[in-house]
Amino acid sequence: MNRIPICEVIDQRPLTDNDEPSSVFRPLSGDECSVALTHVRPLQAPLADCGPSRWFDGTDRALVFVLGEADCVVDRGLEAVVAGMRPGELREFCVGDGRGGRVTGRVRLSAVRKTAGGAGWRGDDRLKLAEAARHKDLGNRLYGQGRFVDAFHRFNRAARAVLFVRDVDAVRGDWDAMYAVVCNNMAACQLRLGNYEHAYRLSCKVLAVDPRNVKALVRRCQASAELRMFEGALVDAVRALDIEPGNAVAERYRNVAARGVDDQNARYGDMVKKMFA
């Protein structure tokens, strides 16, 4: 399976200078962080899958970002370093892109400001569902750009927001719909990345709450076929076509699964003949 890198913090260590931390509290997800970056040097270039991030180009600069909103692996690495710091603290770091590329530098956490986004995460259940919808929409945009790893992380954040809902029964319809969508979207990312076991499990989660979800049936069918579980793939393809006749992907994988079942039955028949010959 292809590993989906959350972030890669290779090394970090605090540096002593004249500025002492101004607070004992570290930033939380949703907090706005002001940082100063210096001594930034790419060790191996080009860095892979870094999306729009350009802070690692060797230029000293000030950055302001909301913790937890990064959309590339290098930015998530920087966030992981900052999340362990206190305001005023200076650290030296080395983060990677998950594929051998590395960038080093120093970061000072200048200030932390609480934002509405952080409060919303701890707010009522409707706000959590709204937060899930926001991450889903951002993930859809990344998916459309072909950035399947970064899209997966956005969908995963949406799923976390859904799972933090306390009174599920009070928002059952909206909860089921959002949970099905984000699990389906994560399954689509895993299929793109060749992680068929994970795609299969995510599709099963969708079908547990929505047994007639055609996208989940088709994606589980695709994953099953790639895993050579042709009988299950055929069942899912037929079910999907019963619900949505003419679905092109379901038709294609129904044919793939049918050929796979025939081939497996033929090999089994040959093996039985040899056993009793």
Tab-separated table of C-alpha atoms in Angstrom:
chain	number	residue	atom	x	y	z
A	1	MET	CA	0.000	0.000	0.000
A	2	ASN	CA	1.053	3.580	-0.580
A	3	ARG	CA	1.628	5.346	2.711
A	4	ILE	CA	-0.292	8.580	3.069
A	5	PRO	CA	2.077	10.953	4.889
A	6	ILE	CA	0.412	13.113	7.520
A	7	CYS	CA	3.641	15.009	8.085
A	8	GLU	CA	7.317	14.198	8.475
A	9	VAL	CA	9.162	15.873	11.322
A	10	ILE	CA	12.690	14.533	11.055
A	11	ASP	CA	14.219	16.597	13.842
A	12	GLN	CA	13.449	19.556	16.092
A	13	ARG	CA	15.127	21.090	19.113
A	14	PRO	CA	14.660	24.276	21.154
A	15	LEU	CA	17.311	26.974	20.899
A	16	THR	CA	18.332	29.213	23.780
A	17	ASP	CA	18.363	32.970	23.272
A	18	ASN	CA	17.438	36.066	25.242
A	19	ASP	CA	13.707	35.817	24.545
A	20	GLU	CA	11.938	33.565	27.025
A	21	PRO	CA	8.512	32.048	26.259
A	22	SER	CA	5.771	34.475	27.218
A	23	SER	CA	3.207	31.777	28.028
A	24	VAL	CA	3.072	28.191	29.241
A	25	PHE	CA	0.205	27.410	26.859
A	26	ARG	CA	0.794	25.808	23.467
A	27	PRO	CA	-1.428	26.500	20.452
A	28	LEU	CA	-4.396	24.279	19.662
A	29	SER	CA	-6.034	23.358	16.380
A	30	GLY	CA	-7.913	26.398	15.109
A	31	ASP	CA	-5.597	28.943	16.762
A	32	GLU	CA	-3.988	31.636	14.608
A	33	CYS	CA	-0.190	31.399	14.883
A	34	SER	CA	2.251	34.174	13.957
A	35	VAL	CA	5.742	32.838	13.292
A	36	ALA	CA	9.073	34.113	12.004
A	37	LEU	CA	11.094	31.780	9.764
A	38	THR	CA	14.859	32.158	9.338
A	39	HIS	CA	17.796	30.069	8.066
A	40	VAL	CA	15.461	28.109	5.765
A	41	ARG	CA	17.385	25.788	3.441
A	42	PRO	CA	16.061	22.962	1.235
A	43	LEU	CA	18.430	19.996	1.640
A	44	GLN	CA	17.052	18.062	-1.295
A	45	ALA	CA	15.026	19.644	-4.069
A	46	PRO	CA	12.549	19.639	-5.587
A	47	LEU	CA	10.294	18.776	-2.693
A	48	ALA	CA	7.408	16.565	-3.797
A	49	ASP	CA	3.674	17.149	-3.370
A	50	CYS	CA	4.029	20.513	-1.650
A	51	GLY	CA	1.122	22.186	-3.362
A	52	PRO	CA	1.081	25.982	-3.068
A	53	SER	CA	3.560	26.241	-0.162
A	54	ARG	CA	6.573	28.427	-0.897
A	55	TRP	CA	7.930	29.244	2.546
A	56	PHE	CA	10.815	26.793	2.109
A	57	ASP	CA	12.461	28.713	-0.742
A	58	GLY	CA	15.294	30.031	1.443
A	59	THR	CA	13.776	33.458	2.177
A	60	ASP	CA	13.419	34.693	5.765
A	61	ARG	CA	9.812	35.695	6.333
A	62	ALA	CA	6.930	36.132	8.748
A	63	LEU	CA	3.936	33.846	8.405
A	64	VAL	CA	0.459	33.854	9.892
A	65	PHE	CA	-1.561	30.648	9.637
A	66	VAL	CA	-4.388	28.818	11.393
A	67	LEU	CA	-3.127	25.627	12.990
A	68	GLY	CA	-4.625	22.571	11.332
A	69	GLU	CA	-5.370	24.201	7.976
A	70	ALA	CA	-2.239	23.116	6.065
A	71	ASP	CA	-2.773	21.506	2.672
A	72	CYS	CA	0.620	19.951	1.945
A	73	VAL	CA	2.895	17.585	3.838
A	74	VAL	CA	5.710	20.109	4.407
A	75	ASP	CA	3.289	22.680	5.824
A	76	ARG	CA	1.788	20.005	8.062
A	77	GLY	CA	5.313	19.257	9.281
A	78	LEU	CA	5.864	22.903	10.188
A	79	GLU	CA	2.495	22.923	11.953
A	80	ALA	CA	3.502	19.871	13.986
A	81	VAL	CA	6.642	21.696	15.146
A	82	VAL	CA	4.727	24.864	16.046
A	83	ALA	CA	2.029	22.891	17.885
A	84	GLY	CA	4.640	21.863	20.460
A	85	MET	CA	5.943	25.390	21.056
A	86	ARG	CA	5.051	28.211	23.447
A	87	PRO	CA	4.773	31.864	22.388
A	88	GLY	CA	8.246	33.415	22.255
A	89	GLU	CA	10.017	30.066	21.833
A	90	LEU	CA	12.622	29.488	19.097
A	91	ARG	CA	13.257	26.085	17.534
A	92	GLU	CA	15.457	24.564	14.890
A	93	PHE	CA	13.686	22.028	12.712
A	94	CYS	CA	14.034	19.618	9.832
A	95	VAL	CA	10.854	18.483	8.079
A	96	GLY	CA	10.424	16.261	5.040
A	97	ASP	CA	8.005	15.647	2.208
A	98	GLY	CA	7.680	11.905	2.865
A	99	ARG	CA	9.709	11.062	-0.255
A	100	GLY	CA	13.244	11.995	0.671
A	101	GLY	CA	13.020	15.765	0.276
A	102	ARG	CA	13.968	17.810	3.353
A	103	VAL	CA	14.015	21.413	4.472
A	104	THR	CA	15.660	22.861	7.589
A	105	GLY	CA	15.292	26.182	9.338
A	106	ARG	CA	14.460	28.034	12.514
A	107	VAL	CA	11.003	29.090	13.620
A	108	ARG	CA	9.967	31.463	16.373
A	109	LEU	CA	6.364	31.404	17.561
A	110	SER	CA	5.717	35.124	17.949
A	111	ALA	CA	2.072	35.081	19.023
A	112	VAL	CA	-1.044	32.914	19.282
A	113	ARG	CA	-4.562	34.216	18.840
A	114	LYS	CA	-7.749	32.294	19.518
A	115	THR	CA	-10.116	32.337	16.530
A	116	ALA	CA	-13.726	31.536	15.813
A	117	GLY	CA	-12.601	28.372	14.015
A	118	GLY	CA	-11.130	26.936	17.178
A	119	ALA	CA	-14.215	27.837	19.191
A	120	GLY	CA	-16.457	26.313	16.515
A	121	TRP	CA	-14.740	22.946	16.885
A	122	ARG	CA	-15.778	22.886	20.531
A	123	GLY	CA	-19.219	24.400	19.873
A	124	ASP	CA	-22.613	22.811	19.342
A	125	ASP	CA	-23.252	19.876	17.059
A	126	ARG	CA	-24.573	21.996	14.184
A	127	LEU	CA	-21.318	23.955	14.154
A	128	LYS	CA	-19.372	20.702	14.006
A	129	LEU	CA	-21.385	19.582	10.986
A	130	ALA	CA	-20.773	22.976	9.367
A	131	GLU	CA	-17.053	22.540	10.038
A	132	ALA	CA	-17.219	19.093	8.428
A	133	ALA	CA	-18.904	20.592	5.355
A	134	ARG	CA	-16.171	23.230	5.078
A	135	HIS	CA	-13.386	20.628	5.133
A	136	LYS	CA	-15.329	18.470	2.664
A	137	ASP	CA	-15.630	21.340	0.192
A	138	LEU	CA	-11.911	22.135	0.475
A	139	GLY	CA	-11.122	18.455	-0.010
A	140	ASN	CA	-13.271	18.344	-3.149
A	141	ARG	CA	-11.272	21.253	-4.557
A	142	LEU	CA	-7.961	19.491	-3.843
A	143	TYR	CA	-9.273	16.244	-5.323
A	144	GLY	CA	-10.210	18.092	-8.486
A	145	GLN	CA	-6.597	19.301	-8.700
A	146	GLY	CA	-5.335	15.722	-8.521
A	147	ARG	CA	-3.892	16.248	-5.026
A	148	PHE	CA	-5.335	13.052	-3.583
A	149	VAL	CA	-3.155	12.896	-0.450
A	150	ASP	CA	-4.018	16.451	0.587
A	151	ALA	CA	-7.685	15.889	-0.276
A	152	PHE	CA	-7.700	12.766	1.896
A	153	HIS	CA	-6.472	14.784	4.890
A	154	ARG	CA	-9.252	17.346	4.413
A	155	PHE	CA	-11.864	14.594	4.198
A	156	ASN	CA	-10.343	12.967	7.260
A	157	ARG	CA	-10.698	16.231	9.172
A	158	ALA	CA	-14.325	16.385	8.059
A	159	ALA	CA	-14.832	12.843	9.368
A	160	ARG	CA	-13.289	13.813	12.705
A	161	ALA	CA	-15.689	16.745	13.016
A	162	VAL	CA	-18.618	14.409	12.326
A	163	LEU	CA	-17.401	11.887	14.886
A	164	PHE	CA	-17.134	14.626	17.537
A	165	VAL	CA	-20.896	15.218	17.350
A	166	ARG	CA	-22.276	14.366	20.774
A	167	ASP	CA	-26.030	13.971	20.227
A	168	VAL	CA	-26.115	12.065	16.956
A	169	ASP	CA	-29.807	11.211	17.232
A	170	ALA	CA	-30.728	14.925	17.308
A	171	VAL	CA	-29.061	15.453	13.908
A	172	ARG	CA	-29.349	11.887	12.584
A	173	GLY	CA	-30.270	12.686	8.976
A	174	ASP	CA	-27.560	15.300	8.492
A	175	TRP	CA	-25.035	13.157	10.398
A	176	ASP	CA	-25.650	10.075	8.245
A	177	ALA	CA	-25.446	12.099	5.034
A	178	MET	CA	-22.205	13.864	5.956
A	179	TYR	CA	-20.581	10.683	7.297
A	180	ALA	CA	-21.455	8.819	4.093
A	181	VAL	CA	-20.096	11.594	1.872
A	182	VAL	CA	-16.741	11.990	3.618
A	183	CYS	CA	-16.145	8.236	3.934
A	184	ASN	CA	-17.019	7.865	0.243
A	185	ASN	CA	-14.600	10.643	-0.638
A	186	MET	CA	-11.815	9.099	1.440
A	187	ALA	CA	-12.470	5.788	-0.326
A	188	ALA	CA	-12.115	7.558	-3.685
A	189	CYS	CA	-8.729	8.948	-2.596
A	190	GLN	CA	-7.567	5.531	-1.434
A	191	LEU	CA	-8.568	3.998	-4.760
A	192	ARG	CA	-6.538	6.663	-6.581
A	193	LEU	CA	-3.557	5.885	-4.363
A	194	GLY	CA	-3.850	2.119	-4.837
A	195	ASN	CA	-4.790	1.417	-1.219
A	196	TYR	CA	-7.585	-1.018	-2.004
A	197	GLU	CA	-7.936	-2.542	1.476
A	198	HIS	CA	-8.592	0.889	2.977
A	199	ALA	CA	-10.975	1.794	0.151
A	200	TYR	CA	-12.898	-1.428	0.817
A	201	ARG	CA	-13.236	-0.713	4.551
A	202	LEU	CA	-14.311	2.894	4.006
A	203	SER	CA	-16.965	1.807	1.506
A	204	CYS	CA	-18.264	-0.699	4.061
A	205	LYS	CA	-18.667	2.143	6.567
A	206	VAL	CA	-20.800	4.061	4.085
A	207	LEU	CA	-22.972	1.034	3.341
A	208	ALA	CA	-23.514	0.446	7.058
A	209	VAL	CA	-25.470	3.723	7.226
A	210	ASP	CA	-26.750	3.791	3.620
A	211	PRO	CA	-27.026	0.292	2.081
A	212	ARG	CA	-28.259	1.680	-1.249
A	213	ASN	CA	-25.416	4.153	-1.745
A	214	VAL	CA	-24.376	3.544	-5.349
A	215	LYS	CA	-21.010	5.297	-5.075
A	216	ALA	CA	-20.052	3.117	-2.105
A	217	LEU	CA	-21.209	-0.047	-3.883
A	218	VAL	CA	-19.204	0.835	-6.981
A	219	ARG	CA	-16.088	1.754	-5.004
A	220	ARG	CA	-16.271	-1.408	-2.911
A	221	CYS	CA	-16.729	-3.327	-6.161
A	222	GLN	CA	-13.601	-1.691	-7.613
A	223	ALA	CA	-11.573	-2.384	-4.465
A	224	SER	CA	-12.793	-6.002	-4.320
A	225	ALA	CA	-11.897	-6.598	-7.950
A	226	GLU	CA	-8.390	-5.194	-7.427
A	227	LEU	CA	-8.051	-7.469	-4.378
A	228	ARG	CA	-9.260	-10.413	-6.536
A	229	MET	CA	-12.378	-10.869	-4.403
A	230	PHE	CA	-14.415	-11.293	-7.561
A	231	GLU	CA	-17.560	-12.849	-6.091
A	232	GLY	CA	-18.103	-9.917	-3.743
A	233	ALA	CA	-17.272	-7.479	-6.538
A	234	LEU	CA	-19.888	-9.088	-8.770
A	235	VAL	CA	-22.564	-8.889	-6.075
A	236	ASP	CA	-21.855	-5.185	-5.496
A	237	ALA	CA	-21.848	-4.416	-9.230
A	238	VAL	CA	-25.222	-6.128	-9.724
A	239	ARG	CA	-26.707	-4.311	-6.722
A	240	ALA	CA	-25.425	-0.970	-7.997
A	241	LEU	CA	-26.930	-1.607	-11.438
A	242	ASP	CA	-30.271	-2.598	-9.906
A	243	ILE	CA	-30.372	0.794	-8.192
A	244	GLU	CA	-28.835	2.804	-11.043
A	245	PRO	CA	-29.143	1.022	-14.389
A	246	GLY	CA	-26.576	2.107	-16.938
A	247	ASN	CA	-23.874	3.077	-14.414
A	248	ALA	CA	-20.807	2.804	-16.672
A	249	VAL	CA	-18.280	2.007	-13.926
A	250	ALA	CA	-20.532	-0.657	-12.401
A	251	GLU	CA	-21.030	-2.239	-15.836
A	252	ARG	CA	-17.300	-2.319	-16.495
A	253	TYR	CA	-16.472	-3.892	-13.145
A	254	ARG	CA	-19.392	-6.319	-13.401
A	255	ASN	CA	-17.732	-7.680	-16.525
A	256	VAL	CA	-14.315	-7.736	-14.851
A	257	ALA	CA	-15.739	-9.531	-11.818
A	258	ALA	CA	-17.688	-12.027	-13.928
A	259	ARG	CA	-14.541	-12.964	-15.868
A	260	GLY	CA	-12.639	-13.240	-12.599
A	261	VAL	CA	-15.247	-15.577	-11.103
A	262	ASP	CA	-15.204	-17.734	-14.253
A	263	ASP	CA	-11.409	-17.936	-14.209
A	264	GLN	CA	-11.330	-18.850	-10.511
A	265	ASN	CA	-14.004	-21.541	-11.010
A	266	ALA	CA	-12.085	-22.956	-13.959
A	267	ARG	CA	-8.850	-23.123	-11.968
A	268	TYR	CA	-10.690	-24.752	-9.079
A	269	GLY	CA	-12.181	-27.318	-11.459
A	270	ASP	CA	-8.744	-28.103	-12.884
A	271	MET	CA	-7.328	-28.504	-9.390
A	272	VAL	CA	-10.109	-30.949	-8.410
A	273	LYS	CA	-9.534	-32.998	-11.544
A	274	LYS	CA	-5.809	-33.273	-10.764
A	275	MET	CA	-6.543	-34.314	-7.174
A	276	PHE	CA	-8.768	-37.210	-8.258
A	277	ALA	CA	-7.035	-38.157	-11.494
